[in-house]
Amino acid sequence: MVHESFQTVKGQINWDHPMYRLYEKAKRNGRWNPADIDFSQDKEDYNRLHLEERISILPLISSFSAGEEAVTLDILPMIHVMARLGWLEDTMFLTTFLHDEAKHTEMFSRWQQAVGVFDIDLSVFHSDSYKRIFYEALPESMERLYTDDSPEAIIRAATVYNMIVEGVLAESGYYSFRQIFKKAGLFPGILQGIDYLNMDEGRHIQFGIYTIQRLVVGHDDRFRLFHEYMDELWEHAFGVVNYLINLAEEQQKLATAPTILEFHPDMMRDYAVKQFEIRKSKIDRVKKYDSLSELEAALGS
Ligand SMILES: [Fe+2]
Ligand SMILES: [Fe+2]
């Protein structure tokens, strides 16, 4: 591919572009360092838990660790396709996105090392649903962007990456972390990390929403494609959540000692369902516009 022109010599960066504004936000708010988080209390807390309690939290840790690693490794084709299309502001924002995901991966790895999760292959906690999403659907739909820059391919990639993995699974995971650990007064270090992650993911989800919105606006067939793919992935996404909840419930039934860890299965399931519905409704919001220029005018870009 050769360049035919450059945006910044014919004009300037579009400072009002939603993705440029997000890039500014990322520079301001994304300046935390996982290496600065103190996990010493987390280590003490972890050592105080009895074996069954430790086992009951590892599936959640395992899902997040591999999940953050997957999104770090799989974001490159999205950057590649936006750059190929010459979408400068989006590409600039995505430079912060990849850096964020690398820090998230680092954070979970540092925590495991700090508390002493050694010599356990945590992939035993990856269910078939988890594998369908993180081992297959995510890399497949992302990698396709190397050779396919069609709106349909970008919509599919952003749907699995930003709407399902980040918008439903990561958001539901933060909720569980807070429900279980905050209430039990455990793991202040990782909870601080989760607050940072949550803020970063807010920007990532906004990127996904905008990307899908700009491509579906005025195109009923693309709206349909988005909804169909969401519904197809939902079965597996809910499978991931359900598996983790069932595992925790079983563990509690088998427990031989009282536990300070509280799981609320129904609240967790309801939360995941709600996230799914919110993501869909955000995309549906642009149904009131007939074209991209109408949407852009509404966004002030
Ligand atoms: Fe992340
Ligand atoms: Fe993310």
mmCIF file of N, CA and C and ligand atoms in Angstrom, residues 68 71 101 104 201, ligand 1:
data_model
loop_
_atom_site.group_PDB
_atom_site.id
_atom_site.type_symbol
_atom_site.label_atom_id
_atom_site.label_comp_id
_atom_site.label_asym_id
_atom_site.label_seq_id
_atom_site.Cartn_x
_atom_site.Cartn_y
_atom_site.Cartn_z
ATOM 1 N N GLU A 68 -7.076 -10.569 29.503
ATOM 2 C CA GLU A 68 -6.276 -9.362 29.243
ATOM 3 C C GLU A 68 -5.140 -9.672 28.276
ATOM 4 N N VAL A 71 -6.649 -9.866 24.740
ATOM 5 C CA VAL A 71 -6.968 -8.580 24.098
ATOM 6 C C VAL A 71 -5.712 -7.755 23.797
ATOM 7 N N GLU A 101 -3.952 -2.176 27.498
ATOM 8 C CA GLU A 101 -4.141 -3.630 27.638
ATOM 9 C C GLU A 101 -2.865 -4.313 28.132
ATOM 10 N N HIS A 104 -2.818 -3.911 31.772
ATOM 11 C CA HIS A 104 -3.794 -4.787 32.450
ATOM 12 C C HIS A 104 -3.226 -6.206 32.591
ATOM 13 N N GLU A 201 -11.204 0.708 30.567
ATOM 14 C CA GLU A 201 -12.160 -0.046 29.744
ATOM 15 C C GLU A 201 -13.333 0.828 29.314
HETATM 16 FE FE FE B 1 -8.159 -4.642 29.547
#
